[in-house]
Amino acid sequence: MSFVIGLTCRECGHTYPAEALHACELCFGPLEVSYDDDALRQEVSHASIAAGPPNIWRYASLLPADAPGAVSLGAGFTPLVRADRLAAELGLGELYVKDDTRNPTGSFKDRVVSVALTKARELGFKVAACASTGNLANSVAAHAARGGMESVVFIPTDLEAVKVLTTAVFGGRLITVEGNYDDVNRLCAELASEHDDWAFVNVNVRPYYSEGSKTLAFEVAEQLGWELPDHVVVPIASGSQLTKIDKGFRQLTQLGLVEPPDSGEVRVSGAQAEGCSPVAAAFASGAEHVRPVRPDTIARSLAIGNPADGWYALEVVRRTGGSIAAVSDAEIIDGIQLLARTEGIFGETAGGVTIATLAKLAREGVVRDNERVVAYVTGNGLKTVEALADCVPIAEPSPRRWQRSLACSKHGIAP
């Protein structure tokens, strides 16, 4: 049963029916899904959620699409890892890593795509399309195949080889575009107006797509015994994930499913790469607007120079008392290796951004040692192995005594 009552403009508040719309006709502001909170309070409980499947669809009542028709590969309910060794390295207390490397196609995008394509099928679409920096391409192609839909995916020409291969294998149309993600996204915005029978997950069904990120908040709360963390660190690409994690925590509080933390709400901090850090730059300067940049970073999954939700991410961070920092490519590599050697989790470059930013904010005292902290690692390191090619020693020569022992054993003699 859906509790969606429609779409609401985030700028002027004008309302629309729950259709394939993404921008307000009056002020061109972005649209957001609205729910019947009174009905939700009557229907949703810890018990009703626990009775659901071990994936994002256990929270179906809090999502804009119906679970019985879900296009699903089983995304969600990924581990929340108590990271004591990492915490000790950073001088922190209670630290957790939300390990979304475990999703079916290796990133958190499986959450948003499952919701988007489920809603797209409800709305009658048979073709799923997107602009992508790689992870979204993987997920759209895979979920479209699962749901019996066609897929048309647009990517920049310079994506990591693994992300290209693991999109193409699902059999949809994969189209490369000369330019960066922002160029690809502009093309898709134009194509969306020409192909109104295509569901562009990050254009005409974007309000529903973005709601899938709320499950990153829902799961953390449930995995903490229906308690909220004090502080979370979230990578920023378009800014949508950060804003929806905040929305998820607030929604749980409004519905009485959790108590607010002592500070009143969860502090939210953002993480960007220095080579694509328009939101971090705006935060540092106190600006009210996010100025677009041309991306130049190894963290390609975060390389959105003109983030659609950048201003809203700024608003969330400032409202909650968090911070936004940017880290260099060298720090990103260090972050990947730090997480791997302390907790056995191999994150992609975006994960390196999160961990390196967490370390920086801990050094600056923004993330405090008396807080319960969650760091979101949103993609699998196997997707971006090129970034580590010259940084990690693959092997070292074995000692001569081991070689002698092996040679002797082959000939059946004692070393």
GROMACS .gro file of C-alpha atoms in nm:
model
  415
    1MET     CA    1   0.000   0.000   0.000
    2SER     CA    2   0.139   0.339  -0.101
    3PHE     CA    3   0.116   0.636   0.134
    4VAL     CA    4   0.226   0.886  -0.130
    5ILE     CA    5  -0.003   1.188  -0.164
    6GLY     CA    6   0.182   1.357  -0.448
    7LEU     CA    7   0.482   1.571  -0.538
    8THR     CA    8   0.568   1.907  -0.381
    9CYS     CA    9   0.799   2.177  -0.513
   10ARG     CA   10   1.095   2.224  -0.279
   11GLU     CA   11   1.100   2.596  -0.359
   12CYS     CA   12   0.745   2.733  -0.383
   13GLY     CA   13   0.547   2.445  -0.228
   14HIS     CA   14   0.314   2.394  -0.525
   15THR     CA   15   0.176   2.040  -0.539
   16TYR     CA   16   0.141   1.792  -0.823
   17PRO     CA   17   0.007   1.439  -0.865
   18ALA     CA   18   0.250   1.148  -0.833
   19GLU     CA   19   0.337   1.132  -1.203
   20ALA     CA   20   0.655   1.139  -1.413
   21LEU     CA   21   0.741   1.498  -1.324
   22HIS     CA   22   1.060   1.645  -1.182
   23ALA     CA   23   1.040   2.025  -1.208
   24CYS     CA   24   0.781   2.278  -1.095
   25GLU     CA   25   0.589   2.444  -1.380
   26LEU     CA   26   0.567   2.769  -1.182
   27CYS     CA   27   0.923   2.826  -1.053
   28PHE     CA   28   1.122   2.537  -1.208
   29GLY     CA   29   1.218   2.414  -0.861
   30PRO     CA   30   1.277   2.042  -0.803
   31LEU     CA   31   0.989   1.823  -0.692
   32GLU     CA   32   0.991   1.594  -0.391
   33VAL     CA   33   0.765   1.306  -0.288
   34SER     CA   34   0.517   1.384  -0.007
   35TYR     CA   35   0.357   1.124   0.221
   36ASP     CA   36   0.049   1.096   0.439
   37ASP     CA   37   0.226   1.106   0.776
   38ASP     CA   38  -0.093   1.059   0.977
   39ALA     CA   39  -0.172   0.735   0.794
   40LEU     CA   40   0.189   0.619   0.824
   41ARG     CA   41   0.181   0.665   1.203
   42GLN     CA   42  -0.115   0.429   1.218
   43GLU     CA   43   0.037   0.162   0.995
   44VAL     CA   44   0.416   0.156   1.033
   45SER     CA   45   0.591   0.012   1.337
   46HIS     CA   46   0.915  -0.161   1.425
   47ALA     CA   47   0.730  -0.492   1.404
   48SER     CA   48   0.580  -0.424   1.060
   49ILE     CA   49   0.923  -0.332   0.927
   50ALA     CA   50   1.090  -0.638   1.082
   51ALA     CA   51   0.829  -0.857   0.913
   52GLY     CA   52   0.948  -0.740   0.571
   53PRO     CA   53   1.220  -0.887   0.349
   54PRO     CA   54   1.592  -0.838   0.431
   55ASN     CA   55   1.636  -0.563   0.172
   56ILE     CA   56   1.517  -0.208   0.106
   57TRP     CA   57   1.160  -0.322   0.048
   58ARG     CA   58   1.112  -0.386   0.422
   59TYR     CA   59   1.059  -0.006   0.422
   60ALA     CA   60   0.807  -0.014   0.136
   61SER     CA   61   0.553   0.198   0.327
   62LEU     CA   62   0.812   0.476   0.348
   63LEU     CA   63   0.895   0.457  -0.024
   64PRO     CA   64   0.705   0.590  -0.327
   65ALA     CA   65   0.640   0.256  -0.499
   66ASP     CA   66   0.464  -0.069  -0.410
   67ALA     CA   67   0.669  -0.368  -0.297
   68PRO     CA   68   0.457  -0.639  -0.468
   69GLY     CA   69   0.572  -0.512  -0.809
   70ALA     CA   70   0.927  -0.430  -0.707
   71VAL     CA   71   1.208  -0.452  -0.961
   72SER     CA   72   1.461  -0.590  -0.718
   73LEU     CA   73   1.796  -0.764  -0.708
   74GLY     CA   74   1.788  -0.771  -0.328
   75ALA     CA   75   1.962  -0.441  -0.260
   76GLY     CA   76   1.997  -0.310   0.092
   77PHE     CA   77   2.028  -0.426   0.451
   78THR     CA   78   2.403  -0.417   0.403
   79PRO     CA   79   2.633  -0.453   0.706
   80LEU     CA   80   2.679  -0.176   0.959
   81VAL     CA   81   3.033  -0.257   1.073
   82ARG     CA   82   3.159  -0.151   1.416
   83ALA     CA   83   3.497  -0.004   1.314
   84ASP     CA   84   3.701  -0.009   1.633
   85ARG     CA   85   4.042  -0.040   1.463
   86LEU     CA   86   3.967   0.251   1.231
   87ALA     CA   87   3.832   0.452   1.524
   88ALA     CA   88   4.156   0.394   1.717
   89GLU     CA   89   4.361   0.518   1.421
   90LEU     CA   90   4.153   0.836   1.402
   91GLY     CA   91   4.117   0.901   1.773
   92LEU     CA   92   3.742   0.846   1.771
   93GLY     CA   93   3.509   0.654   1.999
   94GLU     CA   94   3.203   0.472   1.864
   95LEU     CA   95   3.249   0.452   1.487
   96TYR     CA   96   3.060   0.246   1.229
   97VAL     CA   97   3.102   0.197   0.855
   98LYS     CA   98   2.788   0.145   0.648
   99ASP     CA   99   2.928  -0.103   0.397
  100ASP     CA  100   2.731  -0.059   0.076
  101THR     CA  101   3.003  -0.235  -0.123
  102ARG     CA  102   2.789  -0.547  -0.067
  103ASN     CA  103   2.497  -0.447  -0.292
  104PRO     CA  104   2.420  -0.660  -0.601
  105THR     CA  105   2.606  -0.444  -0.853
  106GLY     CA  106   2.854  -0.318  -0.595
  107SER     CA  107   2.719   0.025  -0.502
  108PHE     CA  108   2.439   0.211  -0.325
  109LYS     CA  109   2.288   0.292  -0.666
  110ASP     CA  110   2.102  -0.039  -0.647
  111ARG     CA  111   1.882   0.119  -0.381
  112VAL     CA  112   1.776   0.419  -0.586
  113VAL     CA  113   1.743   0.229  -0.911
  114SER     CA  114   1.523  -0.041  -0.759
  115VAL     CA  115   1.283   0.229  -0.640
  116ALA     CA  116   1.301   0.427  -0.966
  117LEU     CA  117   1.233   0.133  -1.197
  118THR     CA  118   0.959  -0.003  -0.973
  119LYS     CA  119   0.783   0.334  -0.997
  120ALA     CA  120   0.861   0.360  -1.369
  121ARG     CA  121   0.683   0.030  -1.436
  122GLU     CA  122   0.386   0.146  -1.227
  123LEU     CA  123   0.373   0.456  -1.450
  124GLY     CA  124   0.379   0.240  -1.765
  125PHE     CA  125   0.737   0.289  -1.882
  126LYS     CA  126   0.913   0.005  -2.063
  127VAL     CA  127   1.252   0.171  -2.127
  128ALA     CA  128   1.492   0.270  -1.848
  129ALA     CA  129   1.756   0.533  -1.923
  130CYS     CA  130   2.017   0.736  -1.738
  131ALA     CA  131   2.326   0.953  -1.747
  132SER     CA  132   2.596   0.799  -1.532
  133THR     CA  133   2.949   0.820  -1.395
  134GLY     CA  134   2.952   0.440  -1.387
  135ASN     CA  135   2.777   0.292  -1.084
  136LEU     CA  136   2.433   0.407  -1.194
  137ALA     CA  137   2.497   0.262  -1.540
  138ASN     CA  138   2.574  -0.077  -1.385
  139SER     CA  139   2.260  -0.070  -1.175
  140VAL     CA  140   2.017   0.055  -1.440
  141ALA     CA  141   2.134  -0.207  -1.690
  142ALA     CA  142   2.111  -0.486  -1.434
  143HIS     CA  143   1.771  -0.388  -1.292
  144ALA     CA  144   1.625  -0.332  -1.637
  145ALA     CA  145   1.734  -0.683  -1.733
  146ARG     CA  146   1.577  -0.818  -1.414
  147GLY     CA  147   1.253  -0.628  -1.473
  148GLY     CA  148   1.218  -0.717  -1.841
  149MET     CA  149   1.275  -0.357  -1.950
  150GLU     CA  150   1.499  -0.215  -2.219
  151SER     CA  151   1.787   0.004  -2.102
  152VAL     CA  152   1.963   0.296  -2.267
  153VAL     CA  153   2.263   0.418  -2.070
  154PHE     CA  154   2.480   0.722  -2.146
  155ILE     CA  155   2.832   0.751  -2.001
  156PRO     CA  156   3.144   0.967  -2.050
  157THR     CA  157   3.406   0.807  -2.273
  158ASP     CA  158   3.675   0.793  -2.002
  159LEU     CA  159   3.504   0.574  -1.741
  160GLU     CA  160   3.689   0.296  -1.563
  161ALA     CA  161   3.703  -0.018  -1.780
  162VAL     CA  162   3.535  -0.236  -1.517
  163LYS     CA  163   3.233  -0.008  -1.496
  164VAL     CA  164   3.194  -0.009  -1.875
  165LEU     CA  165   3.219  -0.389  -1.896
  166THR     CA  166   2.982  -0.449  -1.606
  167THR     CA  167   2.723  -0.232  -1.777
  168ALA     CA  168   2.758  -0.382  -2.124
  169VAL     CA  169   2.726  -0.740  -1.998
  170PHE     CA  170   2.354  -0.691  -1.920
  171GLY     CA  171   2.271  -0.645  -2.287
  172GLY     CA  172   2.119  -0.297  -2.301
  173ARG     CA  173   2.227  -0.006  -2.518
  174LEU     CA  174   2.543   0.162  -2.389
  175ILE     CA  175   2.627   0.498  -2.549
  176THR     CA  176   2.951   0.687  -2.481
  177VAL     CA  177   2.959   1.065  -2.499
  178GLU     CA  178   3.262   1.290  -2.547
  179GLY     CA  179   3.280   1.506  -2.234
  180ASN     CA  180   3.230   1.476  -1.859
  181TYR     CA  181   2.922   1.373  -1.660
  182ASP     CA  182   2.771   1.722  -1.674
  183ASP     CA  183   2.786   1.711  -2.055
  184VAL     CA  184   2.621   1.368  -2.055
  185ASN     CA  185   2.352   1.485  -1.814
  186ARG     CA  186   2.267   1.787  -2.029
  187LEU     CA  187   2.225   1.557  -2.328
  188CYS     CA  188   1.993   1.330  -2.131
  189ALA     CA  189   1.782   1.627  -2.018
  190GLU     CA  190   1.728   1.711  -2.384
  191LEU     CA  191   1.655   1.351  -2.478
  192ALA     CA  192   1.402   1.319  -2.197
  193SER     CA  193   1.186   1.581  -2.367
  194GLU     CA  194   1.214   1.397  -2.701
  195HIS     CA  195   1.152   1.047  -2.562
  196ASP     CA  196   0.864   1.087  -2.318
  197ASP     CA  197   0.819   0.708  -2.318
  198TRP     CA  198   1.165   0.661  -2.160
  199ALA     CA  199   1.208   0.665  -1.783
  200PHE     CA  200   1.527   0.866  -1.724
  201VAL     CA  201   1.595   0.774  -1.364
  202ASN     CA  202   1.780   1.097  -1.289
  203VAL     CA  203   1.549   1.323  -1.492
  204ASN     CA  204   1.175   1.257  -1.526
  205VAL     CA  205   1.150   0.999  -1.245
  206ARG     CA  206   1.419   1.161  -1.029
  207PRO     CA  207   1.184   1.244  -0.736
  208TYR     CA  208   1.116   0.872  -0.689
  209TYR     CA  209   1.472   0.761  -0.765
  210SER     CA  210   1.622   0.985  -0.499
  211GLU     CA  211   1.388   0.849  -0.229
  212GLY     CA  212   1.577   0.520  -0.237
  213SER     CA  213   1.867   0.685  -0.053
  214LYS     CA  214   1.648   0.725   0.255
  215THR     CA  215   1.694   0.353   0.315
  216LEU     CA  216   2.057   0.430   0.409
  217ALA     CA  217   1.916   0.620   0.707
  218PHE     CA  218   1.641   0.368   0.786
  219GLU     CA  219   1.885   0.076   0.798
  220VAL     CA  220   2.138   0.253   1.018
  221ALA     CA  221   1.865   0.340   1.270
  222GLU     CA  222   1.729  -0.015   1.271
  223GLN     CA  223   2.077  -0.171   1.294
  224LEU     CA  224   2.154   0.053   1.592
  225GLY     CA  225   1.849  -0.086   1.773
  226TRP     CA  226   1.618   0.192   1.654
  227GLU     CA  227   1.849   0.464   1.775
  228LEU     CA  228   2.001   0.744   1.568
  229PRO     CA  229   2.372   0.817   1.533
  230ASP     CA  230   2.502   1.154   1.645
  231HIS     CA  231   2.698   1.229   1.328
  232VAL     CA  232   2.724   1.086   0.977
  233VAL     CA  233   2.976   1.149   0.699
  234VAL     CA  234   2.837   1.117   0.346
  235PRO     CA  235   3.008   1.154   0.006
  236ILE     CA  236   2.870   1.428  -0.219
  237ALA     CA  237   2.826   1.392  -0.595
  238SER     CA  238   2.491   1.550  -0.692
  239GLY     CA  239   2.416   1.605  -0.322
  240SER     CA  240   2.096   1.401  -0.339
  241GLN     CA  241   2.219   1.113  -0.126
  242LEU     CA  242   2.316   1.344   0.159
  243THR     CA  243   1.984   1.528   0.157
  244LYS     CA  244   1.783   1.206   0.150
  245ILE     CA  245   1.977   1.048   0.436
  246ASP     CA  246   1.886   1.356   0.636
  247LYS     CA  247   1.524   1.326   0.522
  248GLY     CA  248   1.521   0.960   0.626
  249PHE     CA  249   1.637   1.037   0.979
  250ARG     CA  250   1.382   1.320   1.010
  251GLN     CA  251   1.102   1.101   0.877
  252LEU     CA  252   1.173   0.830   1.134
  253THR     CA  253   1.167   1.093   1.409
  254GLN     CA  254   0.843   1.251   1.285
  255LEU     CA  255   0.674   0.910   1.278
  256GLY     CA  256   0.784   0.830   1.634
  257LEU     CA  257   0.996   0.534   1.528
  258VAL     CA  258   1.310   0.681   1.690
  259GLU     CA  259   1.396   0.944   1.946
  260PRO     CA  260   1.603   1.240   1.828
  261PRO     CA  261   1.966   1.251   1.946
  262ASP     CA  262   2.066   1.481   2.230
  263SER     CA  263   2.163   1.753   1.981
  264GLY     CA  264   1.809   1.752   1.840
  265GLU     CA  265   1.896   1.599   1.503
  266VAL     CA  266   2.170   1.397   1.338
  267ARG     CA  267   2.471   1.608   1.241
  268VAL     CA  268   2.545   1.556   0.871
  269SER     CA  269   2.887   1.620   0.717
  270GLY     CA  270   2.979   1.595   0.349
  271ALA     CA  271   3.286   1.464   0.168
  272GLN     CA  272   3.421   1.574  -0.170
  273ALA     CA  273   3.737   1.532  -0.376
  274GLU     CA  274   3.945   1.848  -0.420
  275GLY     CA  275   3.932   1.799  -0.797
  276CYS     CA  276   3.553   1.832  -0.790
  277SER     CA  277   3.451   2.017  -0.477
  278PRO     CA  278   3.196   2.288  -0.560
  279VAL     CA  279   2.985   2.221  -0.251
  280ALA     CA  280   3.285   2.211  -0.016
  281ALA     CA  281   3.410   2.537  -0.167
  282ALA     CA  282   3.073   2.704  -0.112
  283PHE     CA  283   3.064   2.580   0.247
  284ALA     CA  284   3.415   2.706   0.319
  285SER     CA  285   3.345   3.051   0.176
  286GLY     CA  286   3.001   3.087   0.333
  287ALA     CA  287   2.846   3.127  -0.011
  288GLU     CA  288   2.475   3.085  -0.073
  289HIS     CA  289   2.527   2.944  -0.422
  290VAL     CA  290   2.728   2.650  -0.555
  291ARG     CA  291   2.948   2.752  -0.847
  292PRO     CA  292   3.001   2.479  -1.110
  293VAL     CA  293   3.353   2.345  -1.168
  294ARG     CA  294   3.521   2.123  -1.426
  295PRO     CA  295   3.600   1.787  -1.257
  296ASP     CA  296   3.957   1.659  -1.237
  297THR     CA  297   3.980   1.376  -0.984
  298ILE     CA  298   4.033   1.002  -0.959
  299ALA     CA  299   3.699   0.983  -0.774
  300ARG     CA  300   3.498   0.969  -1.094
  301SER     CA  301   3.178   0.848  -0.931
  302LEU     CA  302   3.170   1.182  -0.745
  303ALA     CA  303   3.278   1.391  -1.045
  304ILE     CA  304   2.968   1.605  -1.090
  305GLY     CA  305   3.081   1.963  -1.141
  306ASN     CA  306   2.731   2.112  -1.136
  307PRO     CA  307   2.550   1.920  -0.860
  308ALA     CA  308   2.172   1.939  -0.888
  309ASP     CA  309   2.120   1.917  -0.512
  310GLY     CA  310   2.433   2.104  -0.410
  311TRP     CA  311   2.249   2.397  -0.251
  312TYR     CA  312   2.019   2.163  -0.060
  313ALA     CA  313   2.320   1.966   0.068
  314LEU     CA  314   2.467   2.295   0.193
  315GLU     CA  315   2.143   2.373   0.373
  316VAL     CA  316   2.134   2.034   0.545
  317VAL     CA  317   2.495   2.053   0.663
  318ARG     CA  318   2.456   2.407   0.793
  319ARG     CA  319   2.124   2.334   0.963
  320THR     CA  320   2.254   2.024   1.141
  321GLY     CA  321   2.588   2.167   1.250
  322GLY     CA  322   2.804   1.949   1.027
  323SER     CA  323   3.084   2.040   0.788
  324ILE     CA  324   3.198   1.975   0.432
  325ALA     CA  325   3.561   1.906   0.348
  326ALA     CA  326   3.755   1.819   0.034
  327VAL     CA  327   4.052   1.583   0.010
  328SER     CA  328   4.329   1.536  -0.247
  329ASP     CA  329   4.372   1.236  -0.474
  330ALA     CA  330   4.666   1.124  -0.258
  331GLU     CA  331   4.447   1.143   0.053
  332ILE     CA  332   4.178   0.944  -0.129
  333ILE     CA  333   4.423   0.660  -0.192
  334ASP     CA  334   4.533   0.676   0.170
  335GLY     CA  335   4.167   0.657   0.277
  336ILE     CA  336   4.106   0.346   0.066
  337GLN     CA  337   4.412   0.174   0.213
  338LEU     CA  338   4.334   0.283   0.569
  339LEU     CA  339   3.985   0.134   0.557
  340ALA     CA  340   4.113  -0.185   0.393
  341ARG     CA  341   4.394  -0.253   0.641
  342THR     CA  342   4.195  -0.165   0.953
  343GLU     CA  343   3.853  -0.313   0.876
  344GLY     CA  344   3.895  -0.541   0.574
  345ILE     CA  345   3.659  -0.333   0.360
  346PHE     CA  346   3.769  -0.243   0.007
  347GLY     CA  347   3.594   0.072  -0.102
  348GLU     CA  348   3.614   0.247  -0.438
  349THR     CA  349   3.757   0.596  -0.473
  350ALA     CA  350   3.435   0.750  -0.339
  351GLY     CA  351   3.485   0.544  -0.023
  352GLY     CA  352   3.838   0.679  -0.002
  353VAL     CA  353   3.690   1.029  -0.014
  354THR     CA  354   3.459   0.948   0.277
  355ILE     CA  355   3.729   0.796   0.498
  356ALA     CA  356   3.987   1.064   0.417
  357THR     CA  357   3.730   1.333   0.495
  358LEU     CA  358   3.635   1.158   0.817
  359ALA     CA  359   4.004   1.161   0.915
  360LYS     CA  360   4.036   1.530   0.831
  361LEU     CA  361   3.722   1.627   1.025
  362ALA     CA  362   3.839   1.418   1.321
  363ARG     CA  363   4.174   1.600   1.323
  364GLU     CA  364   3.992   1.933   1.314
  365GLY     CA  365   3.762   1.833   1.601
  366VAL     CA  366   3.447   1.856   1.388
  367VAL     CA  367   3.384   1.484   1.434
  368ARG     CA  368   3.422   1.432   1.808
  369ASP     CA  369   3.539   1.132   2.009
  370ASN     CA  370   3.222   1.132   2.223
  371GLU     CA  371   2.990   1.096   1.924
  372ARG     CA  372   2.837   0.786   1.769
  373VAL     CA  373   2.954   0.827   1.410
  374VAL     CA  374   2.860   0.650   1.086
  375ALA     CA  375   3.070   0.678   0.768
  376TYR     CA  376   2.900   0.579   0.443
  377VAL     CA  377   3.114   0.373   0.202
  378THR     CA  378   2.901   0.351  -0.107
  379GLY     CA  379   3.088   0.148  -0.370
  380ASN     CA  380   3.313  -0.156  -0.412
  381GLY     CA  381   3.685  -0.109  -0.467
  382LEU     CA  382   3.691  -0.367  -0.747
  383LYS     CA  383   3.529  -0.100  -0.965
  384THR     CA  384   3.824   0.141  -0.942
  385VAL     CA  385   4.134  -0.076  -0.916
  386GLU     CA  386   4.316   0.146  -1.170
  387ALA     CA  387   4.344   0.415  -0.904
  388LEU     CA  388   4.562   0.186  -0.692
  389ALA     CA  389   4.780   0.045  -0.971
  390ASP     CA  390   5.092   0.243  -0.882
  391CYS     CA  391   5.027   0.270  -0.509
  392VAL     CA  392   4.997  -0.083  -0.374
  393PRO     CA  393   5.283  -0.335  -0.396
  394ILE     CA  394   5.141  -0.651  -0.553
  395ALA     CA  395   5.406  -0.900  -0.431
  396GLU     CA  396   5.750  -0.924  -0.280
  397PRO     CA  397   6.016  -1.183  -0.364
  398SER     CA  398   6.017  -1.482  -0.134
  399PRO     CA  399   6.322  -1.535   0.090
  400ARG     CA  400   6.591  -1.758  -0.063
  401ARG     CA  401   6.543  -2.020   0.208
  402TRP     CA  402   6.175  -2.057   0.102
  403GLN     CA  403   6.278  -2.098  -0.261
  404ARG     CA  404   6.537  -2.361  -0.163
  405SER     CA  405   6.276  -2.547   0.042
  406LEU     CA  406   6.033  -2.550  -0.250
  407ALA     CA  407   6.299  -2.676  -0.491
  408CYS     CA  408   6.398  -2.956  -0.255
  409SER     CA  409   6.042  -3.067  -0.199
  410LYS     CA  410   5.988  -3.100  -0.574
  411HIS     CA  411   6.278  -3.346  -0.589
  412GLY     CA  412   6.181  -3.534  -0.277
  413ILE     CA  413   6.488  -3.439  -0.075
  414ALA     CA  414   6.523  -3.267   0.258
  415PRO     CA  415   6.621  -2.899   0.241
   0.00000   0.00000   0.00000
